[in-house]
PDB file of C-alpha atoms in Angstrom:
ATOM      1  CA  MET A  23      12.713   1.903   4.605  1.00 57.00           C
ATOM      2  CA  LYS A  24      14.419  -1.928   6.199  1.00 63.00           C
ATOM      3  CA  LYS A  25      18.566  -2.089   6.967  1.00 67.00           C
ATOM      4  CA  THR A  26      18.678  -4.914   4.463  1.00 73.00           C
ATOM      5  CA  GLY A  27      16.849  -6.870   2.409  1.00 71.00           C
ATOM      6  CA  ASN A  28      15.075  -3.414   0.627  1.00 79.00           C
ATOM      7  CA  GLY A  29      15.354  -4.981  -3.051  1.00 87.00           C
ATOM      8  CA  LEU A  30      13.248  -7.954  -2.478  1.00 91.00           C
ATOM      9  CA  PRO A  31      10.056  -8.028  -4.339  1.00 93.00           C
ATOM     10  CA  GLU A  32       7.898  -8.827  -0.344  1.00 93.00           C
ATOM     11  CA  THR A  33       9.451  -5.641   1.115  1.00 92.00           C
ATOM     12  CA  CYS A  34       9.051  -3.114  -1.858  1.00 92.00           C
ATOM     13  CA  VAL A  35       5.859  -4.066  -1.625  1.00 94.00           C
ATOM     14  CA  ASP A  36       5.263  -3.241   2.527  1.00 93.00           C
ATOM     15  CA  ASN A  37       6.928  -0.528   2.014  1.00 91.00           C
ATOM     16  CA  LEU A  38       5.139   1.341  -1.099  1.00 92.00           C
ATOM     17  CA  VAL A  39       2.257   0.583   0.746  1.00 93.00           C
ATOM     18  CA  ARG A  40       3.372   2.403   3.842  1.00 92.00           C
ATOM     19  CA  ILE A  41       4.380   5.089   1.745  1.00 92.00           C
ATOM     20  CA  ARG A  42       1.591   8.231   1.584  1.00 92.00           C
ATOM     21  CA  ARG A  43       0.959   9.709  -2.352  1.00 93.00           C
ATOM     22  CA  GLY A  44       2.864  12.843  -2.572  1.00 93.00           C
ATOM     23  CA  GLU A  45       5.583  11.764   0.445  1.00 92.00           C
ATOM     24  CA  VAL A  46       8.022  10.628  -2.574  1.00 91.00           C
ATOM     25  CA  ALA A  47      10.142  13.191  -4.869  1.00 92.00           C
ATOM     26  CA  TYR A  48       9.684  13.365  -8.312  1.00 93.00           C
ATOM     27  CA  GLU A  49       6.811   9.991  -7.858  1.00 91.00           C
ATOM     28  CA  ARG A  50       4.160  11.561  -6.488  1.00 92.00           C
ATOM     29  CA  VAL A  51       2.016   9.279  -8.059  1.00 93.00           C
ATOM     30  CA  LYS A  52       3.362   6.034  -5.379  1.00 93.00           C
ATOM     31  CA  GLY A  53       1.952   5.830  -2.601  1.00 93.00           C
ATOM     32  CA  ILE A  54      -1.331   5.794  -0.806  1.00 92.00           C
ATOM     33  CA  ASP A  55      -4.377   8.242  -1.377  1.00 92.00           C
ATOM     34  CA  ALA A  56      -3.420   9.753   1.832  1.00 87.00           C
ATOM     35  CA  SER A  57      -7.270  11.703   1.444  1.00 86.00           C
ATOM     36  CA  LEU A  58      -7.966   7.837   3.200  1.00 82.00           C
ATOM     37  CA  ILE A  59      -6.696   8.793   6.150  1.00 75.00           C
ATOM     38  CA  ASP A  60      -9.147  10.899   8.347  1.00 75.00           C
ATOM     39  CA  GLN A  61     -11.692   9.655   7.280  1.00 79.00           C
ATOM     40  CA  PRO A  62     -13.757   6.881   8.758  1.00 79.00           C
ATOM     41  CA  ILE A  63     -12.884   3.289   8.431  1.00 78.00           C
ATOM     42  CA  SER A  64     -15.804   2.497   7.406  1.00 77.00           C
ATOM     43  CA  GLU A  65     -15.445   4.063   5.381  1.00 79.00           C
ATOM     44  CA  ILE A  66     -12.079   3.676   3.186  1.00 83.00           C
ATOM     45  CA  LEU A  67     -11.878   0.142   3.692  1.00 83.00           C
ATOM     46  CA  GLU A  68     -12.832  -0.443   0.022  1.00 82.00           C
ATOM     47  CA  ASP A  69     -10.571   2.112  -1.286  1.00 89.00           C
ATOM     48  CA  SER A  70      -8.293   2.058   0.865  1.00 90.00           C
ATOM     49  CA  SER A  71      -7.953  -1.315  -0.122  1.00 92.00           C
ATOM     50  CA  SER A  72      -8.126  -1.301  -4.225  1.00 93.00           C
ATOM     51  CA  ASP A  73      -5.746   2.241  -4.281  1.00 94.00           C
ATOM     52  CA  ALA A  74      -3.516  -0.565  -3.025  1.00 95.00           C
ATOM     53  CA  GLU A  75      -4.319  -2.817  -5.369  1.00 96.00           C
ATOM     54  CA  ARG A  76      -2.822  -0.985  -8.431  1.00 96.00           C
ATOM     55  CA  GLN A  77      -0.558   0.790  -6.270  1.00 96.00           C
ATOM     56  CA  ILE A  78       1.376  -2.755  -6.043  1.00 96.00           C
ATOM     57  CA  GLU A  79       0.475  -3.999 -10.006  1.00 96.00           C
ATOM     58  CA  ILE A  80       1.997  -0.051 -11.740  1.00 95.00           C
ATOM     59  CA  PHE A  81       4.922   0.444  -9.211  1.00 94.00           C
ATOM     60  CA  GLU A  82       6.017  -3.277  -8.667  1.00 95.00           C
ATOM     61  CA  PRO A  83       5.756  -5.019 -11.473  1.00 94.00           C
ATOM     62  CA  ARG A  84       7.452  -8.655 -10.275  1.00 95.00           C
ATOM     63  CA  VAL A  85       4.121  -9.894  -7.914  1.00 97.00           C
ATOM     64  CA  ASP A  86       1.175 -10.820  -8.575  1.00 97.00           C
ATOM     65  CA  VAL A  87      -1.995  -9.162  -6.011  1.00 97.00           C
ATOM     66  CA  ASP A  88      -3.496 -12.864  -5.491  1.00 97.00           C
ATOM     67  CA  SER A  89      -5.850 -10.056  -2.594  1.00 96.00           C
ATOM     68  CA  VAL A  90      -5.250  -7.153  -0.888  1.00 95.00           C
ATOM     69  CA  GLU A  91      -7.802  -6.700   1.878  1.00 92.00           C
ATOM     70  CA  CYS A  92      -7.815  -3.078   4.897  1.00 89.00           C
ATOM     71  CA  THR A  93      -8.019  -3.509   8.143  1.00 86.00           C
ATOM     72  CA  GLY A  94      -9.143  -1.052  11.257  1.00 80.00           C
ATOM     73  CA  GLU A  95     -10.478  -0.279  14.251  1.00 74.00           C
ATOM     74  CA  GLU A  96     -13.492   2.625  14.174  1.00 70.00           C
ATOM     75  CA  GLY A  97     -11.975   5.772  15.860  1.00 64.00           C
ATOM     76  CA  GLY A  98      -8.536   5.047  15.919  1.00 61.00           C
ATOM     77  CA  GLY A  99      -7.434   6.282  12.911  1.00 63.00           C
ATOM     78  CA  ASN A 100      -4.849   3.721  11.709  1.00 73.00           C
ATOM     79  CA  PHE A 101      -5.532   0.893   9.250  1.00 80.00           C
ATOM     80  CA  ASN A 102      -3.623  -2.344   8.334  1.00 87.00           C
ATOM     81  CA  PHE A 103      -2.703  -3.808   4.854  1.00 90.00           C
ATOM     82  CA  ASP A 104      -3.280  -7.579   4.645  1.00 94.00           C
ATOM     83  CA  ILE A 105      -1.549  -8.686   1.628  1.00 96.00           C
ATOM     84  CA  SER A 106      -1.109 -11.610  -0.120  1.00 96.00           C
ATOM     85  CA  ILE A 107       0.586 -11.902  -2.996  1.00 96.00           C
ATOM     86  CA  HIS A 108       3.192 -14.158  -4.829  1.00 94.00           C
ATOM     87  CA  ARG A 109       5.667 -13.627  -7.974  1.00 93.00           C
ATOM     88  CA  SER A 110       5.498 -13.501 -10.929  1.00 84.00           C
TER      89      SER A 110
END
C-alpha cells in the first residue's frame, strides 16, 4: 500500500495485481493466481493477463479495462503488467 492516494481507482488496480491469491484474509479469491509465479514466462503471459483482467473487473467496478499485457523475461521469475484502464 502507498502512503496516500489508496482510494484512487488507479492505485487500487495497481495494488490488486500485486496481491497473490490467498494473501488477503476473508477475500481468498482476491489477487493473481500464485501458481503462475513459478511457471516459465512463455507459459504464463496469456493466463496472467486474463487473470489480472478478471480480478480488476470483479474487485474494482469503478474502472473499465481497455487492455492488460503481461511482460517479463525468461529465467528472471518476474513479470509485470501493462494495464490500460479508464474510469466508468
